[in-house]
Coordinates of N, CA and C in Angstrom, one line a residue:
M1 N 0.8 -1.2 0.0 CA 0.0 0.0 0.0 C 0.9 1.2 0.0
A2 N 2.0 1.2 0.7 CA 2.8 2.4 0.8 C 3.4 2.7 -0.6
G3 N 3.7 1.7 -1.3 CA 4.3 1.9 -2.7 C 3.3 2.6 -3.6
A4 N 2.0 2.2 -3.5 CA 1.0 2.9 -4.3 C 0.8 4.3 -4.0
S5 N 0.8 4.6 -2.7 CA 0.6 6.0 -2.2 C 1.8 6.9 -2.7
D6 N 3.0 6.4 -2.7 CA 4.1 7.2 -3.2 C 4.0 7.5 -4.6
E7 N 3.5 6.5 -5.4 CA 3.3 6.7 -6.8 C 2.3 7.7 -7.1
H8 N 1.2 7.7 -6.3 CA 0.1 8.7 -6.5 C 0.6 10.1 -6.2
S9 N 1.4 10.3 -5.1 CA 2.0 11.6 -4.8 C 2.9 12.1 -5.8
T10 N 3.7 11.2 -6.4 CA 4.6 11.6 -7.4 C 3.9 12.0 -8.7
A11 N 2.8 11.4 -9.0 CA 1.9 11.8 -10.1 C 1.4 13.2 -9.9
K12 N 0.9 13.5 -8.7 CA 0.3 14.8 -8.4 C 1.4 15.9 -8.6
L13 N 2.6 15.6 -8.1 CA 3.7 16.5 -8.1 C 4.1 16.8 -9.6
L14 N 4.2 15.7 -10.4 CA 4.5 15.9 -11.8 C 3.4 16.7 -12.5
A15 N 2.1 16.5 -12.1 CA 1.0 17.3 -12.8 C 1.1 18.7 -12.4
L16 N 1.5 19.0 -11.1 CA 1.6 20.4 -10.6 C 2.7 21.1 -11.3
L17 N 3.9 20.4 -11.4 CA 5.0 21.0 -12.1 C 4.7 21.2 -13.6
G18 N 3.9 20.3 -14.2 CA 3.5 20.6 -15.6 C 2.6 21.8 -15.7
G19 N 1.7 22.0 -14.7 CA 0.8 23.1 -14.8 C 1.6 24.4 -14.6
I20 N 2.6 24.3 -13.7 CA 3.4 25.6 -13.5 C 4.2 25.9 -14.7
A21 N 4.7 24.9 -15.4 CA 5.5 25.1 -16.6 C 4.6 25.7 -17.7
S22 N 3.4 25.2 -17.8 CA 2.5 25.8 -18.8 C 2.2 27.3 -18.5
L23 N 1.9 27.6 -17.1 CA 1.6 28.9 -16.7 C 2.8 29.9 -17.1
L24 N 4.0 29.3 -16.8 CA 5.2 30.2 -17.0 C 5.4 30.4 -18.5
S25 N 5.0 29.5 -19.4 CA 5.1 29.6 -20.8 C 4.1 30.7 -21.3
I26 N 2.9 30.7 -20.7 CA 1.9 31.7 -21.0 C 2.4 33.1 -20.6
L27 N 2.9 33.2 -19.4 CA 3.4 34.5 -18.9 C 4.5 35.0 -19.8
A28 N 5.4 34.1 -20.2 CA 6.5 34.5 -21.0 C 6.0 35.0 -22.4
W29 N 4.9 34.4 -22.9 CA 4.3 34.8 -24.1 C 3.7 36.2 -24.0
L30 N 3.1 36.5 -22.8 CA 2.6 37.8 -22.5 C 3.6 38.9 -22.2
G31 N 4.8 38.5 -22.0 CA 5.9 39.4 -21.6 C 6.0 39.7 -20.2
V32 N 5.4 38.8 -19.3 CA 5.4 39.0 -17.9 C 6.5 38.2 -17.3
S33 N 7.4 38.8 -16.5 CA 8.6 38.1 -16.0 C 8.5 37.9 -14.5
N34 N 7.6 38.6 -13.8 CA 7.5 38.5 -12.3 C 6.1 38.7 -11.9
A35 N 5.9 38.5 -10.6 CA 4.6 38.6 -10.0 C 4.0 40.0 -10.1
A36 N 4.9 41.0 -9.9 CA 4.5 42.4 -9.9 C 3.9 42.8 -11.3
E37 N 4.6 42.4 -12.4 CA 4.1 42.7 -13.7 C 2.8 42.0 -14.0
L38 N 2.6 40.7 -13.4 CA 1.4 40.0 -13.6 C 0.2 40.8 -12.9
K39 N 0.5 41.4 -11.7 CA -0.5 42.1 -11.0 C -0.9 43.4 -11.8
D40 N 0.1 44.1 -12.3 CA -0.2 45.3 -13.1 C -1.0 44.9 -14.3
L41 N -0.7 43.8 -15.0 CA -1.4 43.4 -16.1 C -2.9 43.1 -15.8
L42 N -3.1 42.4 -14.7 CA -4.5 42.1 -14.3 C -5.2 43.4 -13.9
A43 N -4.6 44.4 -13.3 CA -5.2 45.6 -12.9 C -5.6 46.5 -14.1
D44 N -4.8 46.4 -15.2 CA -5.1 47.3 -16.4 C -6.1 46.7 -17.3
A45 N -6.4 45.4 -17.2 CA -7.4 44.8 -18.1 C -8.8 45.3 -17.8
P46 N -9.5 45.9 -18.8 CA -10.9 46.4 -18.6 C -11.9 45.3 -18.4
P47 N -12.9 45.6 -17.7 CA -14.0 44.5 -17.5 C -14.6 44.3 -18.9
A48 N -15.0 43.0 -19.1 CA -15.6 42.6 -20.3 C -16.8 43.5 -20.7
S49 N -17.6 43.8 -19.7 CA -18.8 44.6 -20.0 C -18.6 46.0 -20.4
A50 N -17.3 46.6 -20.1 CA -17.1 48.0 -20.4 C -16.4 48.1 -21.8
S51 N -16.2 47.0 -22.5 CA -15.5 47.1 -23.8 C -16.3 48.0 -24.7
P52 N -15.5 49.0 -25.3 CA -16.2 49.9 -26.3 C -16.6 49.2 -27.6
T53 N -17.6 49.8 -28.2 CA -18.0 49.2 -29.5 C -17.2 49.9 -30.6
P54 N -16.5 49.2 -31.4 CA -15.7 49.9 -32.4 C -16.5 50.7 -33.4
N55 N -16.0 51.9 -33.8 CA -16.6 52.7 -34.8 C -18.0 53.1 -34.4
A56 N -18.3 53.2 -33.1 CA -19.7 53.6 -32.8 C -19.9 55.1 -33.1
P57 N -21.0 55.5 -33.7 CA -21.2 56.9 -34.1 C -21.4 57.8 -32.8
P58 N -21.0 59.0 -32.8 CA -21.2 59.9 -31.6 C -22.6 60.1 -31.4
S59 N -23.0 60.2 -30.2 CA -24.4 60.5 -29.8 C -24.7 62.0 -30.1
T60 N -25.9 62.4 -30.4 CA -26.3 63.8 -30.7 C -27.2 64.3 -29.6
V61 N -26.9 65.5 -29.1 CA -27.7 66.1 -28.1 C -28.4 67.3 -28.7
H62 N -29.7 67.3 -28.6 CA -30.5 68.4 -29.2 C -30.9 69.4 -28.1
A63 N -30.8 70.7 -28.4 CA -31.2 71.7 -27.5 C -32.7 71.7 -27.3
P64 N -33.2 72.1 -26.1 CA -34.6 72.1 -25.9 C -35.3 73.0 -27.0
G65 N -36.4 72.5 -27.5 CA -37.1 73.2 -28.5 C -36.7 72.9 -29.9
G66 N -35.6 72.1 -30.1 CA -35.1 71.7 -31.4 C -36.0 70.6 -32.0
S67 N -35.8 70.3 -33.3 CA -36.6 69.3 -33.9 C -36.3 67.9 -33.5
G68 N -35.1 67.7 -32.9 CA -34.8 66.3 -32.5 C -34.3 65.5 -33.6
T69 N -34.2 66.0 -34.8 CA -33.7 65.2 -36.0 C -32.5 65.8 -36.6
G70 N -31.8 66.7 -35.8 CA -30.6 67.3 -36.3 C -31.0 68.6 -37.0
G71 N -30.1 69.6 -36.9 CA -30.4 70.9 -37.6 C -31.3 71.8 -36.8
G72 N -31.8 71.4 -35.7 CA -32.7 72.2 -34.9 C -31.9 73.3 -34.3
S73 N -32.5 74.5 -34.1 CA -31.8 75.6 -33.5 C -32.0 75.7 -32.0
A74 N -31.0 76.1 -31.3 CA -31.1 76.2 -29.8 C -31.7 77.6 -29.5
H75 N -32.5 77.7 -28.5 CA -33.2 78.9 -28.1 C -32.8 79.2 -26.7
T76 N -32.5 80.5 -26.4 CA -32.2 80.9 -25.1 C -33.3 81.9 -24.6
S77 N -33.6 81.7 -23.4 CA -34.7 82.6 -22.8 C -34.0 83.9 -22.3
G78 N -34.8 85.0 -22.4 CA -34.3 86.3 -21.9 C -35.4 87.3 -22.1
A79 N -35.1 88.5 -21.6 CA -36.1 89.6 -21.7 C -36.1 90.1 -23.1
E80 N -37.3 90.6 -23.5 CA -37.4 91.2 -24.9 C -36.6 92.5 -25.0
P81 N -36.0 92.8 -26.2 CA -35.2 94.0 -26.3 C -36.0 95.2 -25.9
S82 N -35.3 96.1 -25.1 CA -36.0 97.2 -24.6 C -36.2 98.3 -25.7
T83 N -37.3 99.0 -25.7 CA -37.6 100.1 -26.6 C -36.8 101.3 -26.2
P84 N -36.0 101.9 -27.1 CA -35.3 103.2 -26.7 C -36.3 104.2 -26.2
A85 N -35.8 105.0 -25.3 CA -36.6 106.1 -24.8 C -36.8 107.1 -25.9
P86 N -37.9 107.7 -26.0 CA -38.2 108.7 -27.0 C -37.3 109.9 -26.9
D87 N -37.0 110.6 -28.0 CA -36.2 111.8 -28.0 C -37.1 113.0 -28.3
P88 N -37.4 113.7 -27.2 CA -38.3 114.8 -27.4 C -37.9 115.9 -28.4
T89 N -36.6 116.1 -28.5 CA -36.1 117.1 -29.5 C -36.4 116.6 -30.9
E90 N -36.1 115.3 -31.1 CA -36.4 114.8 -32.4 C -37.9 114.8 -32.8
E91 N -38.7 114.6 -31.8 CA -40.1 114.6 -32.0 C -40.6 116.0 -32.3
A92 N -40.0 117.0 -31.7 CA -40.3 118.4 -32.0 C -39.9 118.8 -33.4
F93 N -38.7 118.3 -33.8 CA -38.3 118.6 -35.2 C -39.3 118.0 -36.2
K94 N -39.6 116.7 -36.0 CA -40.5 116.0 -36.9 C -41.9 116.5 -37.0
A95 N -42.3 117.3 -35.9 CA -43.6 117.8 -35.9 C -43.7 119.1 -36.8
I96 N -42.6 119.6 -37.3 CA -42.6 120.8 -38.1 C -42.8 120.4 -39.6
S97 N -43.6 121.2 -40.3 CA -43.8 121.0 -41.7 C -43.4 122.2 -42.6
T98 N -43.2 121.9 -43.8 CA -42.9 123.0 -44.8 C -44.1 124.0 -44.8
G99 N -43.7 125.3 -44.7 CA -44.7 126.3 -44.7 C -45.0 126.9 -43.3
D100 N -44.5 126.1 -42.2 CA -44.7 126.6 -40.9 C -43.7 127.8 -40.6
C101 N -44.2 128.7 -39.7 CA -43.3 129.8 -39.3 C -43.0 129.7 -37.8
L102 N -41.8 130.0 -37.4 CA -41.4 129.8 -36.0 C -40.8 131.1 -35.4
A103 N -41.0 131.2 -34.1 CA -40.5 132.3 -33.4 C -39.1 131.9 -32.9
V104 N -38.2 131.8 -33.9 CA -36.8 131.3 -33.6 C -35.8 132.2 -34.4
Y105 N -34.7 132.5 -33.8 CA -33.7 133.4 -34.4 C -32.3 133.1 -33.9
D106 N -31.3 133.6 -34.6 CA -29.9 133.5 -34.2 C -29.6 134.6 -33.2
T107 N -29.1 134.2 -32.0 CA -28.8 135.1 -30.9 C -27.6 135.9 -31.2
G108 N -26.7 135.4 -32.1 CA -25.5 136.1 -32.4 C -24.3 135.6 -31.5
N109 N -24.6 134.8 -30.5 CA -23.6 134.3 -29.6 C -22.6 133.3 -30.3
G110 N -23.0 132.8 -31.4 CA -22.1 131.9 -32.1 C -21.1 132.7 -33.1
G111 N -21.2 134.0 -33.0 CA -20.4 134.8 -33.9 C -20.9 134.8 -35.4
S112 N -20.1 135.3 -36.3 CA -20.6 135.3 -37.7 C -20.4 134.0 -38.4
A113 N -19.6 133.1 -37.8 CA -19.3 131.8 -38.5 C -20.3 130.7 -38.2
S114 N -21.1 130.8 -37.1 CA -22.1 129.8 -36.8 C -23.3 130.4 -36.2
I115 N -24.4 129.6 -36.1 CA -25.6 130.1 -35.6 C -25.9 129.5 -34.3
D116 N -26.3 130.3 -33.3 CA -26.8 129.9 -32.0 C -28.3 130.2 -31.9
W117 N -29.1 129.1 -32.1 CA -30.5 129.3 -32.2 C -31.0 129.7 -30.8
S118 N -32.1 130.4 -30.7 CA -32.6 131.0 -29.5 C -33.3 130.0 -28.6
V119 N -33.6 128.8 -29.1 CA -34.2 127.7 -28.4 C -33.5 126.4 -28.8
D120 N -33.6 125.4 -27.9 CA -33.0 124.1 -28.2 C -33.8 123.2 -29.2
A121 N -35.1 123.4 -29.2 CA -35.9 122.6 -30.0 C -37.0 123.5 -30.6
P122 N -37.5 123.1 -31.8 CA -38.6 124.0 -32.4 C -39.8 124.1 -31.5
P123 N -40.3 125.3 -31.3 CA -41.5 125.5 -30.6 C -42.7 125.2 -31.5
D124 N -43.9 125.4 -31.0 CA -45.1 125.3 -31.8 C -45.1 126.4 -32.9
P125 N -45.5 126.1 -34.1 CA -45.6 127.1 -35.1 C -46.5 128.3 -34.8
V126 N -46.2 129.5 -35.3 CA -47.0 130.6 -35.2 C -47.5 131.1 -36.5
S127 N -48.4 132.0 -36.5 CA -48.9 132.6 -37.8 C -47.7 133.3 -38.5
C128 N -47.6 133.1 -39.8 CA -46.5 133.7 -40.5 C -46.7 135.2 -40.6
A129 N -47.9 135.7 -40.3 CA -48.2 137.2 -40.3 C -47.9 137.8 -39.0
A130 N -47.7 136.9 -37.9 CA -47.5 137.4 -36.6 C -46.1 138.0 -36.4
E131 N -46.0 139.0 -35.6 CA -44.7 139.7 -35.4 C -43.7 138.7 -34.7
Q132 N -44.2 137.7 -34.0 CA -43.3 136.7 -33.4 C -42.6 135.9 -34.4
A133 N -43.1 135.7 -35.6 CA -42.6 134.8 -36.6 C -41.2 135.4 -37.1
Q134 N -40.2 134.7 -37.0 CA -38.8 135.1 -37.4 C -38.3 134.3 -38.5
V135 N -38.7 133.1 -38.7 CA -38.2 132.2 -39.8 C -39.4 131.4 -40.4
K136 N -39.3 131.1 -41.7 CA -40.3 130.3 -42.3 C -39.6 129.0 -42.8
V137 N -40.3 127.9 -42.6 CA -39.7 126.6 -43.1 C -40.1 126.4 -44.5
T138 N -39.0 126.3 -45.4 CA -39.2 126.2 -46.8 C -39.1 124.7 -47.3
A139 N -38.5 123.9 -46.5 CA -38.4 122.5 -46.9 C -37.9 121.7 -45.6
T140 N -38.0 120.4 -45.7 CA -37.5 119.5 -44.6 C -36.7 118.4 -45.1
D141 N -35.7 118.0 -44.4 CA -34.9 116.8 -44.7 C -34.4 116.7 -46.2
T142 N -33.8 117.8 -46.6 CA -33.3 117.9 -48.0 C -32.2 118.9 -48.0
A143 N -31.5 119.0 -49.1 CA -30.5 120.0 -49.3 C -31.2 121.4 -49.3
C144 N -30.7 122.3 -48.4 CA -31.4 123.5 -48.2 C -30.8 124.6 -49.2
P145 N -31.7 125.5 -49.7 CA -31.2 126.6 -50.5 C -30.3 127.5 -49.7
T146 N -29.4 128.2 -50.4 CA -28.4 129.1 -49.8 C -28.7 130.5 -50.1
G147 N -28.3 131.4 -49.3 CA -28.5 132.8 -49.5 C -28.2 133.5 -48.2
Q148 N -28.0 134.8 -48.2 CA -27.7 135.6 -47.0 C -28.8 135.6 -46.0
D149 N -30.1 135.4 -46.4 CA -31.2 135.4 -45.5 C -31.8 134.0 -45.3
K150 N -30.9 133.0 -45.7 CA -31.4 131.6 -45.6 C -30.4 130.8 -44.7
S151 N -30.9 129.8 -44.1 CA -30.1 128.9 -43.3 C -30.8 127.6 -43.1
Y152 N -30.3 126.8 -42.2 CA -31.0 125.5 -41.8 C -30.7 125.2 -40.4
W153 N -31.6 124.3 -39.9 CA -31.5 123.9 -38.5 C -31.7 122.4 -38.4
S154 N -30.7 121.7 -37.9 CA -30.8 120.2 -37.9 C -30.5 119.6 -36.5
H155 N -31.0 118.4 -36.3 CA -30.8 117.7 -35.1 C -30.5 116.2 -35.4
R156 N -29.5 115.7 -34.8 CA -29.2 114.3 -34.9 C -29.5 113.6 -33.6
S157 N -30.4 112.7 -33.6 CA -30.9 112.0 -32.4 C -29.8 111.0 -31.9
A158 N -29.4 111.1 -30.7 CA -28.6 110.1 -30.1 C -29.3 108.8 -29.8
T159 N -30.6 108.9 -29.8 CA -31.4 107.7 -29.6 C -31.6 106.8 -30.8
T160 N -32.0 107.5 -31.9 CA -32.3 106.8 -33.2 C -31.2 106.9 -34.2
G161 N -30.3 107.8 -34.0 CA -29.2 108.0 -35.0 C -29.7 108.8 -36.2
D162 N -31.0 109.2 -36.3 CA -31.5 109.9 -37.5 C -31.3 111.4 -37.4
T163 N -31.1 112.0 -38.5 CA -31.0 113.5 -38.5 C -32.2 114.1 -39.2
T164 N -32.8 115.1 -38.5 CA -33.9 115.8 -39.0 C -33.5 117.3 -39.4
K165 N -33.9 117.8 -40.5 CA -33.3 119.0 -41.0 C -34.5 119.9 -41.4
L166 N -34.4 121.2 -41.0 CA -35.4 122.2 -41.4 C -34.6 123.3 -42.2
C167 N -35.1 123.6 -43.4 CA -34.6 124.7 -44.2 C -35.4 126.0 -43.9
L168 N -34.7 127.0 -43.6 CA -35.3 128.2 -43.1 C -35.0 129.5 -43.9
T169 N -36.0 130.4 -44.0 CA -35.8 131.7 -44.6 C -36.2 132.7 -43.6
R170 N -35.4 133.8 -43.4 CA -35.7 134.8 -42.4 C -36.9 135.7 -42.8
I171 N -37.7 136.0 -41.8 CA -38.8 136.9 -42.0 C -38.4 138.2 -41.3
Y172 N -38.5 139.4 -42.0 CA -38.2 140.7 -41.4 C -39.4 141.5 -41.1
H173 N -39.4 142.2 -40.0 CA -40.6 143.1 -39.7 C -40.1 144.5 -39.5
Y174 N -40.9 145.4 -40.0 CA -40.7 146.9 -39.7 C -40.6 147.1 -38.2
G175 N -39.6 147.9 -37.8 CA -39.5 148.3 -36.4 C -38.6 147.3 -35.6
H176 N -38.4 146.1 -36.1 CA -37.5 145.1 -35.4 C -36.0 145.5 -35.6
C177 N -35.2 144.8 -34.9 CA -33.7 145.0 -35.0 C -33.0 143.7 -35.2
L178 N -31.8 143.8 -35.8 CA -30.9 142.7 -36.0 C -29.5 143.2 -35.8
L179 N -28.5 142.3 -35.7 CA -27.2 142.7 -35.4 C -26.4 143.0 -36.6
G180 N -25.4 143.9 -36.5 CA -24.6 144.3 -37.6 C -23.1 144.5 -37.1
R181 N -22.2 144.4 -38.1 CA -20.8 144.6 -37.8 C -20.3 145.7 -38.7
Q182 N -19.9 146.8 -38.1 CA -19.5 147.9 -38.8 C -18.0 148.0 -38.9
A183 N -17.5 148.2 -40.1 CA -16.0 148.4 -40.3 C -15.9 149.6 -41.3
G184 N -15.5 150.8 -40.7 CA -15.5 152.0 -41.5 C -16.9 152.4 -41.9
D185 N -17.2 152.6 -43.1 CA -18.6 153.0 -43.6 C -19.4 151.8 -43.9
A186 N -18.9 150.6 -44.0 CA -19.6 149.4 -44.4 C -20.1 148.6 -43.2
I187 N -21.3 148.1 -43.3 CA -21.9 147.3 -42.3 C -22.3 145.9 -42.8
T188 N -21.9 144.9 -42.2 CA -22.3 143.5 -42.5 C -23.4 143.1 -41.6
F189 N -24.4 142.5 -42.1 CA -25.6 142.1 -41.3 C -25.5 140.7 -40.8
G190 N -26.0 140.5 -39.6 CA -26.2 139.1 -39.2 C -27.7 138.8 -39.6
F191 N -27.8 138.3 -40.8 CA -29.1 138.2 -41.4 C -30.1 137.3 -40.6
M192 N -29.6 136.3 -39.9 CA -30.6 135.4 -39.2 C -30.7 135.8 -37.8
T193 N -30.1 136.9 -37.4 CA -30.1 137.4 -36.0 C -31.4 138.2 -35.7
A194 N -31.7 138.3 -34.5 CA -32.7 139.2 -34.0 C -32.3 139.7 -32.6
V195 N -32.6 140.9 -32.2 CA -32.1 141.4 -31.0 C -33.1 142.5 -30.5
D196 N -33.2 142.7 -29.2 CA -33.9 143.8 -28.6 C -33.3 145.1 -29.0
C197 N -34.0 146.0 -29.6 CA -33.4 147.2 -30.1 C -32.7 148.0 -29.0
R198 N -33.2 147.9 -27.8 CA -32.7 148.7 -26.6 C -31.6 147.9 -25.9
R199 N -31.1 146.9 -26.4 CA -30.0 146.1 -25.7 C -28.8 147.0 -25.6
K200 N -28.1 146.9 -24.5 CA -26.9 147.8 -24.3 C -25.7 147.2 -24.8
T201 N -25.5 145.9 -24.8 CA -24.3 145.2 -25.4 C -24.7 144.2 -26.4
V202 N -23.8 143.9 -27.3 CA -24.0 142.9 -28.3 C -22.8 141.9 -28.3
P203 N -23.1 140.7 -28.8 CA -22.0 139.7 -28.8 C -21.0 139.9 -29.9
A204 N -19.7 139.7 -29.6 CA -18.7 139.8 -30.6 C -18.9 138.8 -31.7
P205 N -18.6 139.1 -33.0 CA -17.9 140.3 -33.4 C -18.8 141.4 -33.8
Y206 N -20.1 141.3 -33.5 CA -21.0 142.4 -33.8 C -20.8 143.7 -33.0
N207 N -21.1 144.8 -33.5 CA -20.8 146.1 -32.8 C -21.9 147.1 -33.0
Q208 N -23.0 146.7 -33.8 CA -24.1 147.6 -34.0 C -25.4 146.9 -33.9
I209 N -26.4 147.6 -33.5 CA -27.8 147.2 -33.6 C -28.5 147.9 -34.7
M210 N -29.0 147.2 -35.7 CA -29.5 147.8 -36.9 C -31.1 147.8 -36.8
H211 N -31.6 148.9 -37.0 CA -33.1 149.1 -36.9 C -33.7 149.0 -38.3
I212 N -34.7 148.1 -38.4 CA -35.4 147.9 -39.7 C -36.4 149.0 -39.9
T213 N -36.1 149.9 -40.9 CA -37.1 151.0 -41.2 C -38.0 150.7 -42.3
G214 N -37.7 149.6 -43.1 CA -38.6 149.3 -44.2 C -38.4 147.9 -44.8
V215 N -39.4 147.3 -45.2 CA -39.3 146.0 -45.9 C -40.2 146.1 -47.1
Y216 N -39.6 146.4 -48.3 CA -40.3 146.8 -49.5 C -40.1 145.7 -50.6
R217 N -41.1 145.7 -51.5 CA -40.9 145.0 -52.7 C -39.8 145.8 -53.5
A218 N -38.8 145.1 -53.9 CA -37.7 145.8 -54.5 C -38.0 146.2 -55.9
P219 N -37.8 147.5 -56.2 CA -37.9 148.0 -57.5 C -36.7 147.7 -58.3
A220 N -36.7 147.9 -59.6 CA -35.5 147.7 -60.4 C -34.4 148.6 -60.0
G221 N -33.2 148.1 -59.8 CA -32.1 149.0 -59.4 C -32.2 149.5 -58.0
A222 N -32.9 148.8 -57.1 CA -33.1 149.2 -55.8 C -31.8 149.5 -55.0
N223 N -31.7 150.6 -54.2 CA -30.6 150.9 -53.4 C -31.0 151.7 -52.2
A224 N -30.1 152.2 -51.4 CA -30.5 152.9 -50.2 C -31.3 154.1 -50.4
N225 N -31.3 154.7 -51.6 CA -32.1 155.9 -51.9 C -33.6 155.6 -51.9
N226 N -33.9 154.3 -52.1 CA -35.3 153.9 -52.1 C -35.8 153.7 -50.6
C227 N -34.9 153.9 -49.7 CA -35.3 153.8 -48.2 C -35.7 155.1 -47.7
L228 N -35.6 156.2 -48.4 CA -36.0 157.6 -47.9 C -37.5 157.6 -47.6
R229 N -37.8 158.1 -46.4 CA -39.2 158.0 -46.0 C -40.0 159.3 -46.2
A230 N -39.3 160.3 -46.6 CA -39.9 161.6 -46.8 C -38.9 162.5 -47.6
A231 N -39.5 163.5 -48.2 CA -38.6 164.4 -49.0 C -37.7 165.1 -48.0
G232 N -36.4 165.2 -48.4 CA -35.4 165.8 -47.6 C -35.0 165.0 -46.4
D233 N -35.3 163.7 -46.4 CA -34.9 162.8 -45.3 C -33.4 162.7 -45.3
Q234 N -32.7 163.1 -44.2 CA -31.3 163.1 -44.1 C -30.7 161.9 -43.4
T235 N -31.6 160.9 -43.1 CA -31.2 159.7 -42.3 C -30.2 158.9 -43.2
R236 N -29.2 158.3 -42.5 CA -28.2 157.5 -43.2 C -28.8 156.0 -43.2
Y237 N -29.0 155.5 -44.4 CA -29.6 154.1 -44.5 C -28.5 153.1 -45.0
W238 N -28.6 151.9 -44.5 CA -27.9 150.8 -45.1 C -29.0 149.8 -45.6
A239 N -28.9 149.5 -46.9 CA -29.9 148.7 -47.5 C -29.3 147.4 -48.1
V240 N -30.1 146.4 -48.2 CA -29.7 145.1 -48.8 C -30.9 144.4 -49.4
L241 N -30.6 143.7 -50.5 CA -31.7 142.9 -51.1 C -31.7 141.5 -50.5
V242 N -32.9 141.0 -50.1 CA -33.1 139.7 -49.6 C -34.2 139.0 -50.4
D243 N -34.5 137.8 -49.9 CA -35.5 136.9 -50.6 C -35.2 136.8 -52.1
D244 N -34.0 136.4 -52.4 CA -33.5 136.3 -53.8 C -33.7 137.5 -54.6
G245 N -33.5 138.7 -54.0 CA -33.6 140.0 -54.7 C -34.9 140.5 -54.8
A246 N -35.9 139.9 -54.2 CA -37.3 140.4 -54.4 C -37.7 141.4 -53.4
V247 N -36.9 141.5 -52.3 CA -37.3 142.4 -51.2 C -36.1 143.3 -50.8
L248 N -36.4 144.6 -50.6 CA -35.4 145.6 -50.2 C -35.6 145.8 -48.7
L249 N -34.5 145.4 -48.0 CA -34.5 145.6 -46.5 C -33.7 146.9 -46.2
C250 N -34.4 147.8 -45.6 CA -33.8 149.1 -45.3 C -33.6 149.2 -43.8
T251 N -32.3 149.7 -43.4 CA -32.0 149.7 -42.0 C -31.2 151.0 -41.7
T252 N -31.2 151.3 -40.4 CA -30.3 152.4 -39.9 C -29.8 152.0 -38.6
I253 N -28.7 152.6 -38.1 CA -28.2 152.3 -36.8 C -29.1 152.8 -35.8
Y254 N -29.5 151.9 -34.8 CA -30.5 152.3 -33.8 C -30.0 153.4 -33.0
Q255 N -30.8 154.4 -32.8 CA -30.4 155.6 -32.0 C -31.3 155.7 -30.7
G256 N -32.1 154.8 -30.5 CA -32.9 154.9 -29.3 C -34.3 155.5 -29.6
G257 N -35.1 155.7 -28.6 CA -36.4 156.3 -28.8 C -37.5 155.2 -29.0

């Protein structure tokens, strides 16, 4: 019996040695030479259930509100665009029409090179026959005619970016005054200006207040002699043609009274 037991043990040992030899052959084929490398190899092997699918197409995520079939647009929520605050000055300009007359004039504070309007925005129109009427609107939002008694008034809105333009012609009234600049015997008029005849000082470069003594339909060859108001009138007049030569404007230096 002892001999049989020894043979059985020897067979087990040989089988174990054969298994170890086979395992070492497999490890050598895998490039593993020690237990530490075997442990690392086992740790790096991914679970069978986590194996990726080769060449799987990327998944598509659609934004809420999209069609879900690709090409849908994403929408974001937010407040509606705010409406710009109205521009009262622009509204005042746009309320004026061709043919309106305004109680507006050049103060003269801008000098002879620029116009300083008496108000910041057009007031309500007045009757063109009224003494308050100082300018007449001849056109809007267009190229304005030029002339010594013509000008324009424009406003560019910071709110809308639009520019509104008024073309203006000066209205002259008997007894009113405007500014002048005297150099020797010649006087240059501030045609768009108006001033209180009794004002004590005037803005530079003006140095005279000119009193309007007549606004006449201009005869042929009109000049200062047509401004005489009576026989033997010794008053010194300065005259100029306005309204494209149709009107003779007669003035004298204001003397008070």
